[in-house]
mmCIF file of C-alpha atoms and ligand atoms in Angstrom:
data_model
loop_
_atom_site.group_PDB
_atom_site.id
_atom_site.type_symbol
_atom_site.label_atom_id
_atom_site.label_comp_id
_atom_site.label_asym_id
_atom_site.label_seq_id
_atom_site.Cartn_x
_atom_site.Cartn_y
_atom_site.Cartn_z
ATOM 1 C CA MET A 1358 85.527 87.307 118.601
ATOM 2 C CA SER A 1359 81.911 88.000 119.590
ATOM 3 C CA THR A 1360 79.183 85.528 118.677
ATOM 4 C CA LYS A 1361 77.654 86.208 115.299
ATOM 5 C CA LYS A 1362 74.030 87.283 115.542
ATOM 6 C CA ILE A 1363 71.818 86.810 112.528
ATOM 7 C CA ALA A 1364 68.151 87.367 111.768
ATOM 8 C CA VAL A 1365 65.704 85.792 109.356
ATOM 9 C CA LEU A 1366 62.571 87.305 107.816
ATOM 10 C CA THR A 1367 60.001 86.449 105.154
ATOM 11 C CA SER A 1368 58.777 89.203 102.892
ATOM 12 C CA GLY A 1369 56.289 89.787 100.048
ATOM 13 C CA GLY A 1370 53.717 87.117 99.181
ATOM 14 C CA ASP A 1371 53.885 84.001 101.349
ATOM 15 C CA ALA A 1372 54.829 80.713 99.700
ATOM 16 C CA PRO A 1373 54.621 77.093 100.889
ATOM 17 C CA GLY A 1374 58.112 76.059 102.007
ATOM 18 C CA MET A 1375 59.031 79.396 103.584
ATOM 19 C CA ASN A 1376 58.675 77.734 106.996
ATOM 20 C CA ALA A 1377 61.087 74.988 106.012
ATOM 21 C CA ALA A 1378 63.607 77.670 104.996
ATOM 22 C CA VAL A 1379 63.203 79.545 108.296
ATOM 23 C CA ARG A 1380 63.597 76.294 110.235
ATOM 24 C CA ALA A 1381 66.785 75.519 108.320
ATOM 25 C CA VAL A 1382 68.220 78.992 108.943
ATOM 26 C CA VAL A 1383 67.490 78.806 112.676
ATOM 27 C CA ARG A 1384 68.821 75.287 113.188
ATOM 28 C CA THR A 1385 71.922 75.823 111.022
ATOM 29 C CA ALA A 1386 72.778 79.058 112.800
ATOM 30 C CA ILE A 1387 72.492 77.350 116.181
ATOM 31 C CA SER A 1388 74.642 74.457 115.053
ATOM 32 C CA PHE A 1389 77.280 76.961 113.869
ATOM 33 C CA GLY A 1390 77.234 78.586 117.330
ATOM 34 C CA MET A 1391 75.430 81.753 116.239
ATOM 35 C CA GLU A 1392 72.551 83.579 117.903
ATOM 36 C CA VAL A 1393 69.512 83.716 115.654
ATOM 37 C CA TYR A 1394 66.492 86.019 115.693
ATOM 38 C CA ALA A 1395 63.168 85.916 113.871
ATOM 39 C CA VAL A 1396 61.732 89.156 112.499
ATOM 40 C CA ARG A 1397 57.932 89.209 112.198
ATOM 41 C CA HIS A 1398 55.998 90.932 109.388
ATOM 42 C CA GLY A 1399 58.927 91.217 106.977
ATOM 43 C CA TYR A 1400 60.990 94.422 106.883
ATOM 44 C CA ASN A 1401 58.249 96.130 108.911
ATOM 45 C CA GLY A 1402 59.304 94.062 111.906
ATOM 46 C CA LEU A 1403 62.823 95.498 111.712
ATOM 47 C CA LEU A 1404 61.343 98.992 111.941
ATOM 48 C CA THR A 1405 58.951 98.197 114.786
ATOM 49 C CA GLY A 1406 61.257 95.872 116.724
ATOM 50 C CA GLU A 1407 59.144 92.734 116.243
ATOM 51 C CA VAL A 1408 62.218 90.610 116.742
ATOM 52 C CA GLU A 1409 62.473 87.480 118.845
ATOM 53 C CA LYS A 1410 65.370 85.222 119.779
ATOM 54 C CA MET A 1411 64.941 81.691 118.453
ATOM 55 C CA ASP A 1412 66.028 78.344 119.866
ATOM 56 C CA LEU A 1413 65.870 74.835 118.440
ATOM 57 C CA ARG A 1414 62.276 74.357 119.579
ATOM 58 C CA SER A 1415 61.039 77.710 118.203
ATOM 59 C CA VAL A 1416 60.858 76.141 114.752
ATOM 60 C CA SER A 1417 59.355 72.801 115.775
ATOM 61 C CA ASN A 1418 56.293 71.610 113.891
ATOM 62 C CA ILE A 1419 56.423 74.163 111.075
ATOM 63 C CA ILE A 1420 58.173 72.279 108.260
ATOM 64 C CA GLN A 1421 54.868 70.788 107.066
ATOM 65 C CA ARG A 1422 52.885 74.031 107.242
ATOM 66 C CA GLY A 1423 52.089 76.408 104.392
ATOM 67 C CA GLY A 1424 52.117 80.185 104.840
ATOM 68 C CA THR A 1425 54.842 81.781 106.916
ATOM 69 C CA ALA A 1426 55.023 81.399 110.682
ATOM 70 C CA LEU A 1427 57.033 84.641 110.762
ATOM 71 C CA LEU A 1428 54.176 86.485 109.017
ATOM 72 C CA THR A 1429 54.871 88.773 106.103
ATOM 73 C CA ALA A 1430 54.017 92.266 104.937
ATOM 74 C CA ARG A 1431 54.680 94.859 102.307
ATOM 75 C CA SER A 1432 56.309 97.844 103.979
ATOM 76 C CA PRO A 1433 55.908 101.285 102.347
ATOM 77 C CA GLU A 1434 58.037 102.831 105.128
ATOM 78 C CA TYR A 1435 60.939 100.447 104.508
ATOM 79 C CA ASN A 1436 60.800 101.281 100.802
ATOM 80 C CA THR A 1437 62.293 104.724 101.433
ATOM 81 C CA PRO A 1438 65.952 105.636 102.078
ATOM 82 C CA ALA A 1439 64.977 106.798 105.586
ATOM 83 C CA GLY A 1440 63.227 103.476 106.224
ATOM 84 C CA VAL A 1441 66.261 101.471 105.134
ATOM 85 C CA LYS A 1442 68.541 103.569 107.366
ATOM 86 C CA LYS A 1443 66.189 103.122 110.317
ATOM 87 C CA ALA A 1444 66.101 99.338 109.767
ATOM 88 C CA ALA A 1445 69.914 99.194 109.546
ATOM 89 C CA ASP A 1446 70.237 101.288 112.732
ATOM 90 C CA LYS A 1447 67.817 98.943 114.531
ATOM 91 C CA CYS A 1448 69.916 95.964 113.439
ATOM 92 C CA ARG A 1449 73.059 97.664 114.778
ATOM 93 C CA GLU A 1450 71.289 98.459 118.088
ATOM 94 C CA MET A 1451 70.372 94.779 118.454
ATOM 95 C CA GLY A 1452 73.835 93.649 117.389
ATOM 96 C CA ILE A 1453 72.448 91.840 114.340
ATOM 97 C CA ASP A 1454 75.223 91.487 111.801
ATOM 98 C CA GLY A 1455 73.521 89.458 109.079
ATOM 99 C CA VAL A 1456 70.005 88.966 107.723
ATOM 100 C CA VAL A 1457 68.521 86.163 105.642
ATOM 101 C CA VAL A 1458 65.553 87.347 103.569
ATOM 102 C CA VAL A 1459 63.134 84.834 102.062
ATOM 103 C CA GLY A 1460 61.011 86.366 99.302
ATOM 104 C CA GLY A 1461 60.855 87.563 95.706
ATOM 105 C CA ASP A 1462 62.479 90.314 93.631
ATOM 106 C CA GLY A 1463 61.013 93.138 95.749
ATOM 107 C CA SER A 1464 62.403 91.502 98.881
ATOM 108 C CA PHE A 1465 65.823 91.206 97.255
ATOM 109 C CA ARG A 1466 65.826 94.911 96.410
ATOM 110 C CA GLY A 1467 65.207 95.444 100.128
ATOM 111 C CA ALA A 1468 68.098 93.103 100.959
ATOM 112 C CA ARG A 1469 70.418 94.913 98.542
ATOM 113 C CA ASP A 1470 69.507 98.247 100.161
ATOM 114 C CA LEU A 1471 70.005 96.929 103.691
ATOM 115 C CA THR A 1472 73.401 95.548 102.665
ATOM 116 C CA GLY A 1473 74.188 99.012 101.260
ATOM 117 C CA ALA A 1474 73.318 100.478 104.658
ATOM 118 C CA GLY A 1475 75.881 98.208 106.309
ATOM 119 C CA ILE A 1476 73.972 95.023 107.233
ATOM 120 C CA PRO A 1477 75.086 91.963 105.228
ATOM 121 C CA CYS A 1478 72.112 90.191 103.646
ATOM 122 C CA ILE A 1479 71.503 86.911 101.836
ATOM 123 C CA GLY A 1480 68.355 86.328 99.727
ATOM 124 C CA ILE A 1481 66.495 83.034 99.362
ATOM 125 C CA PRO A 1482 64.004 82.893 96.453
ATOM 126 C CA GLY A 1483 60.536 82.186 97.846
ATOM 127 C CA THR A 1484 57.455 82.871 95.712
ATOM 128 C CA ILE A 1485 54.923 80.595 94.048
ATOM 129 C CA ASP A 1486 55.310 82.395 90.717
ATOM 130 C CA ASN A 1487 58.828 81.176 89.757
ATOM 131 C CA ASP A 1488 59.351 84.660 88.332
ATOM 132 C CA ILE A 1489 62.892 85.355 89.563
ATOM 133 C CA ALA A 1490 65.251 85.550 86.597
ATOM 134 C CA CYS A 1491 68.437 84.310 88.244
ATOM 135 C CA THR A 1492 67.053 80.967 89.422
ATOM 136 C CA ASP A 1493 65.452 77.977 87.742
ATOM 137 C CA TYR A 1494 63.287 77.454 90.800
ATOM 138 C CA THR A 1495 61.619 79.390 93.609
ATOM 139 C CA ILE A 1496 60.370 77.883 96.875
ATOM 140 C CA GLY A 1497 56.595 77.351 96.736
ATOM 141 C CA TYR A 1498 56.322 76.905 92.987
ATOM 142 C CA ASP A 1499 56.024 73.108 93.064
ATOM 143 C CA THR A 1500 53.336 73.151 95.747
ATOM 144 C CA ALA A 1501 51.360 75.835 93.903
ATOM 145 C CA MET A 1502 51.473 73.887 90.638
ATOM 146 C CA ASN A 1503 50.354 70.712 92.354
ATOM 147 C CA THR A 1504 47.495 72.555 94.044
ATOM 148 C CA ALA A 1505 46.404 74.072 90.728
ATOM 149 C CA MET A 1506 46.591 70.658 89.060
ATOM 150 C CA GLU A 1507 44.497 68.989 91.775
ATOM 151 C CA MET A 1508 41.881 71.732 91.600
ATOM 152 C CA ILE A 1509 41.676 71.552 87.808
ATOM 153 C CA ASP A 1510 41.398 67.744 87.936
ATOM 154 C CA LYS A 1511 38.264 68.276 90.041
ATOM 155 C CA ILE A 1512 36.956 70.934 87.653
ATOM 156 C CA ARG A 1513 37.563 68.570 84.767
ATOM 157 C CA GLU A 1514 35.184 65.969 86.218
ATOM 158 C CA THR A 1515 32.238 68.348 86.290
ATOM 159 C CA THR A 1516 33.277 69.870 82.964
ATOM 160 C CA GLU A 1517 33.250 66.438 81.335
ATOM 161 C CA SER A 1518 29.918 65.489 82.919
ATOM 162 C CA HIS A 1519 28.260 68.516 81.337
ATOM 163 C CA ASP A 1520 30.118 68.619 77.990
ATOM 164 C CA ARG A 1521 31.371 72.064 78.906
ATOM 165 C CA CYS A 1522 34.443 74.249 78.632
ATOM 166 C CA ASN A 1523 36.005 75.713 81.760
ATOM 167 C CA VAL A 1524 38.355 78.673 81.563
ATOM 168 C CA VAL A 1525 40.631 78.466 84.607
ATOM 169 C CA GLU A 1526 42.757 81.393 85.743
ATOM 170 C CA VAL A 1527 45.893 80.462 87.673
ATOM 171 C CA MET A 1528 48.274 82.829 89.471
ATOM 172 C CA GLY A 1529 51.202 84.515 87.757
ATOM 173 C CA ARG A 1530 51.038 88.220 87.036
ATOM 174 C CA ARG A 1531 54.188 88.567 84.954
ATOM 175 C CA CYS A 1532 55.127 84.937 84.637
ATOM 176 C CA GLY A 1533 53.309 82.073 82.906
ATOM 177 C CA ASP A 1534 55.238 79.191 84.484
ATOM 178 C CA ILE A 1535 52.401 77.979 86.734
ATOM 179 C CA ALA A 1536 49.987 78.156 83.790
ATOM 180 C CA LEU A 1537 52.371 76.430 81.379
ATOM 181 C CA ASN A 1538 53.219 73.459 83.581
ATOM 182 C CA THR A 1539 49.726 73.075 84.982
ATOM 183 C CA GLY A 1540 48.302 73.327 81.467
ATOM 184 C CA ILE A 1541 50.483 70.402 80.374
ATOM 185 C CA ALA A 1542 49.639 68.396 83.491
ATOM 186 C CA VAL A 1543 45.866 68.741 83.036
ATOM 187 C CA GLY A 1544 45.848 68.468 79.238
ATOM 188 C CA ALA A 1545 44.465 71.966 78.655
ATOM 189 C CA ILE A 1546 43.303 72.505 75.070
ATOM 190 C CA SER A 1547 44.970 75.904 75.166
ATOM 191 C CA THR A 1548 47.208 77.736 77.643
ATOM 192 C CA LEU A 1549 47.613 81.507 77.562
ATOM 193 C CA VAL A 1550 50.652 83.108 79.203
ATOM 194 C CA PRO A 1551 51.922 86.705 79.340
ATOM 195 C CA GLU A 1552 55.207 85.771 77.636
ATOM 196 C CA VAL A 1553 53.600 84.580 74.391
ATOM 197 C CA GLU A 1554 51.441 86.728 72.147
ATOM 198 C CA TYR A 1555 48.338 84.821 71.133
ATOM 199 C CA ASP A 1556 45.810 84.893 68.337
ATOM 200 C CA PHE A 1557 42.462 84.144 69.993
ATOM 201 C CA GLU A 1558 40.842 82.678 66.891
ATOM 202 C CA LYS A 1559 43.762 80.409 66.012
ATOM 203 C CA ASP A 1560 45.081 79.517 69.471
ATOM 204 C CA VAL A 1561 41.782 79.015 71.260
ATOM 205 C CA ILE A 1562 38.717 78.758 69.015
ATOM 206 C CA GLU A 1563 40.248 76.746 66.150
ATOM 207 C CA ARG A 1564 41.883 74.335 68.593
ATOM 208 C CA ILE A 1565 38.578 73.668 70.326
ATOM 209 C CA LYS A 1566 36.725 73.229 67.028
ATOM 210 C CA LYS A 1567 39.331 70.823 65.625
ATOM 211 C CA ALA A 1568 39.231 68.726 68.790
ATOM 212 C CA GLN A 1569 35.408 68.708 68.644
ATOM 213 C CA GLU A 1570 35.650 67.238 65.126
ATOM 214 C CA THR A 1571 37.707 64.347 66.506
ATOM 215 C CA GLY A 1572 35.101 63.612 69.195
ATOM 216 C CA LYS A 1573 36.306 65.698 72.170
ATOM 217 C CA HIS A 1574 33.429 67.285 74.035
ATOM 218 C CA HIS A 1575 34.879 68.882 77.176
ATOM 219 C CA PHE A 1576 37.650 71.432 77.391
ATOM 220 C CA ILE A 1577 39.931 73.148 79.879
ATOM 221 C CA VAL A 1578 41.574 76.437 78.919
ATOM 222 C CA VAL A 1579 44.278 77.582 81.365
ATOM 223 C CA VAL A 1580 44.908 81.334 81.535
ATOM 224 C CA ALA A 1581 47.697 82.991 83.526
ATOM 225 C CA GLU A 1582 46.573 85.838 85.784
ATOM 226 C CA GLY A 1583 48.699 88.276 83.766
ATOM 227 C CA ILE A 1584 46.491 87.748 80.687
ATOM 228 C CA GLY A 1585 43.330 88.747 82.585
ATOM 229 C CA HIS A 1586 39.742 89.105 81.304
ATOM 230 C CA VAL A 1587 38.816 85.447 81.740
ATOM 231 C CA GLU A 1588 35.067 86.276 81.789
ATOM 232 C CA GLU A 1589 35.371 87.805 78.338
ATOM 233 C CA ILE A 1590 37.423 84.860 77.071
ATOM 234 C CA CYS A 1591 34.752 82.494 78.381
ATOM 235 C CA LYS A 1592 31.894 84.390 76.681
ATOM 236 C CA LYS A 1593 33.776 84.480 73.387
ATOM 237 C CA ILE A 1594 34.396 80.713 73.493
ATOM 238 C CA GLU A 1595 30.716 80.041 74.161
ATOM 239 C CA ALA A 1596 29.641 82.359 71.340
ATOM 240 C CA ALA A 1597 32.088 80.966 68.794
ATOM 241 C CA THR A 1598 31.769 77.243 69.569
ATOM 242 C CA GLY A 1599 28.311 76.853 71.092
ATOM 243 C CA ILE A 1600 29.862 75.009 74.055
ATOM 244 C CA GLU A 1601 28.448 76.010 77.417
ATOM 245 C CA SER A 1602 31.365 77.564 79.305
ATOM 246 C CA ARG A 1603 32.271 78.513 82.857
ATOM 247 C CA VAL A 1604 35.049 80.482 84.544
ATOM 248 C CA THR A 1605 37.063 79.469 87.619
ATOM 249 C CA ILE A 1606 39.606 81.787 89.212
ATOM 250 C CA LEU A 1607 41.738 79.632 91.495
ATOM 251 C CA GLY A 1608 43.271 82.618 93.293
ATOM 252 C CA HIS A 1609 44.917 82.380 96.694
ATOM 253 C CA VAL A 1610 44.183 78.691 97.209
ATOM 254 C CA GLN A 1611 47.426 78.268 95.222
ATOM 255 C CA ARG A 1612 49.405 80.142 97.869
ATOM 256 C CA GLY A 1613 48.428 77.868 100.748
ATOM 257 C CA GLY A 1614 48.768 74.233 101.667
ATOM 258 C CA SER A 1615 51.364 71.859 102.993
ATOM 259 C CA PRO A 1616 54.584 72.129 100.938
ATOM 260 C CA THR A 1617 55.607 69.256 98.660
ATOM 261 C CA VAL A 1618 58.756 67.200 99.298
ATOM 262 C CA HIS A 1619 60.557 69.232 96.643
ATOM 263 C CA ASP A 1620 59.724 72.567 98.287
ATOM 264 C CA ARG A 1621 60.687 71.340 101.755
ATOM 265 C CA VAL A 1622 64.006 69.927 100.581
ATOM 266 C CA VAL A 1623 65.009 72.902 98.409
ATOM 267 C CA ALA A 1624 64.037 75.277 101.236
ATOM 268 C CA SER A 1625 66.070 73.270 103.759
ATOM 269 C CA ARG A 1626 69.123 73.215 101.490
ATOM 270 C CA MET A 1627 68.851 76.944 100.784
ATOM 271 C CA GLY A 1628 68.408 77.830 104.458
ATOM 272 C CA TYR A 1629 71.577 75.909 105.291
ATOM 273 C CA TYR A 1630 73.531 77.442 102.404
ATOM 274 C CA ALA A 1631 72.452 80.992 103.345
ATOM 275 C CA VAL A 1632 73.826 80.636 106.870
ATOM 276 C CA GLU A 1633 77.063 79.147 105.534
ATOM 277 C CA LEU A 1634 77.490 82.297 103.417
ATOM 278 C CA LEU A 1635 76.967 84.598 106.412
ATOM 279 C CA ARG A 1636 79.346 82.486 108.508
ATOM 280 C CA ASP A 1637 81.955 82.858 105.761
ATOM 281 C CA GLY A 1638 81.567 86.652 105.757
ATOM 282 C CA LYS A 1639 79.661 86.857 102.448
ATOM 283 C CA SER A 1640 77.114 89.546 101.797
ATOM 284 C CA ASN A 1641 74.680 90.795 99.109
ATOM 285 C CA ARG A 1642 74.251 87.301 97.678
ATOM 286 C CA VAL A 1643 71.120 85.578 96.449
ATOM 287 C CA LEU A 1644 70.730 81.830 96.186
ATOM 288 C CA ALA A 1645 69.658 80.257 92.920
ATOM 289 C CA MET A 1646 68.975 76.783 91.603
ATOM 290 C CA LYS A 1647 70.713 75.770 88.421
ATOM 291 C CA GLY A 1648 69.467 72.310 87.578
ATOM 292 C CA GLU A 1649 69.792 70.407 90.859
ATOM 293 C CA ASP A 1650 72.614 72.605 92.183
ATOM 294 C CA ILE A 1651 72.323 75.586 94.477
ATOM 295 C CA ILE A 1652 74.631 78.476 93.654
ATOM 296 C CA ASP A 1653 74.937 82.048 94.902
ATOM 297 C CA LEU A 1654 75.053 85.269 92.890
ATOM 298 C CA ASP A 1655 75.498 88.967 93.558
ATOM 299 C CA ILE A 1656 72.009 90.346 94.334
ATOM 300 C CA THR A 1657 72.482 93.481 92.245
ATOM 301 C CA GLU A 1658 73.579 91.469 89.197
ATOM 302 C CA ALA A 1659 70.813 88.916 89.753
ATOM 303 C CA LEU A 1660 68.159 91.651 89.797
ATOM 304 C CA ASP A 1661 69.325 92.871 86.378
ATOM 305 C CA MET A 1662 69.091 89.476 84.672
ATOM 306 C CA PRO A 1663 66.407 89.033 82.025
ATOM 307 C CA ARG A 1664 63.919 86.220 82.596
ATOM 308 C CA VAL A 1665 63.912 83.453 80.021
ATOM 309 C CA PHE A 1666 60.637 81.715 79.177
ATOM 310 C CA ASP A 1667 60.721 78.066 78.120
ATOM 311 C CA GLU A 1668 59.447 78.425 74.525
ATOM 312 C CA LYS A 1669 60.128 74.763 73.770
ATOM 313 C CA LEU A 1670 57.947 73.615 76.648
ATOM 314 C CA TYR A 1671 55.205 75.962 75.466
ATOM 315 C CA LYS A 1672 55.409 74.414 71.998
ATOM 316 C CA ILE A 1673 55.179 70.937 73.528
ATOM 317 C CA SER A 1674 52.112 71.959 75.547
ATOM 318 C CA MET A 1675 50.321 73.141 72.417
ATOM 319 C CA GLU A 1676 51.380 70.086 70.360
ATOM 320 C CA LEU A 1677 50.105 67.603 72.910
ATOM 321 C CA SER A 1678 46.722 69.157 73.653
ATOM 322 C CA ARG A 1679 44.473 68.244 70.772
HETATM 323 O O1 F6P B 1416 53.674 86.693 93.893
HETATM 324 C C1 F6P B 1416 52.774 85.693 94.146
HETATM 325 C C2 F6P B 1416 51.367 86.140 93.843
HETATM 326 O O2 F6P B 1416 50.524 85.149 94.336
HETATM 327 C C3 F6P B 1416 51.056 86.425 92.378
HETATM 328 O O3 F6P B 1416 50.854 85.300 91.601
HETATM 329 C C4 F6P B 1416 49.832 87.285 92.504
HETATM 330 O O4 F6P B 1416 49.705 88.108 91.373
HETATM 331 C C5 F6P B 1416 50.122 88.095 93.727
HETATM 332 O O5 F6P B 1416 51.037 87.350 94.493
HETATM 333 C C6 F6P B 1416 48.915 88.433 94.550
HETATM 334 O O6 F6P B 1416 49.349 89.120 95.658
HETATM 335 P P1 F6P B 1416 48.471 89.633 96.891
HETATM 336 O O7 F6P B 1416 47.080 89.157 96.690
HETATM 337 O O8 F6P B 1416 49.129 89.077 98.082
HETATM 338 O O9 F6P B 1416 48.576 91.112 96.834
#
């Protein structure tokens, strides 16, 4: 039997820990006697032939680095049936008979389509947002939350010094998980997430006023990106409470930085598991964390799963911040 040749790519938004996953894929493949290739710039690299053979040393010194050493991109050309066919043909030309894709939902749709065009794919969830329904955890999420927490701890010091309120926007377009957990960790007086409808007067203004009555004089409000209009929220707080208020949008700082232990270990485990699946002839699978376990699911089924928001944790966050 010919040697199995596999490729690995990162796609969509980068996330800390993607490098650890790539390293694990490369080293596992080599230890299983496979040839392994890195594709640069996501699916685009399959179309343009940005593909390079990897050896053990190709992934040295990347486990501790944020971003993705393979680079990433969004590829409008790949997102067409002709693009998918072209990518599959390129894989066949190069003899690549399996691809590991590290990314989010959009990347998994790409993996499902490439599998449909005859190239077996395995997805590894990598995005800071934790917005993939099938898994409890996505690579990069822990690092992003810790970055947001550290930044808000710094903001808190100046906020306290001036008796102010600071409205901090954290990332998460459709998903409030970063906001929820960071809000708890920094003791935000209120946390607004896209999953929970809020009453501005009751959930923000009244909470601040009640805390003022008990002697609190500085406030952090955490707002998920998906809620938007933080400037307006800030102005309304200042007008209703008389507290001088500022806005901070943390933005892409949350996407960078050296991955935490948790992200490096989960990424390493998932990289290993993904190559095991390809070795065993599996295809169209996505990895997911359920508690501390890693499992694999059919990509198509996983993409159809509804996301569940942790309502209980949200309740706890609001109960504790007073
Ligand atoms: O998916 C991760 C994420 O950082 C989101 O939180 C954010 O909405 C989006 O990517 C921003 O993407 P970009 O600036 O790369 O287009």
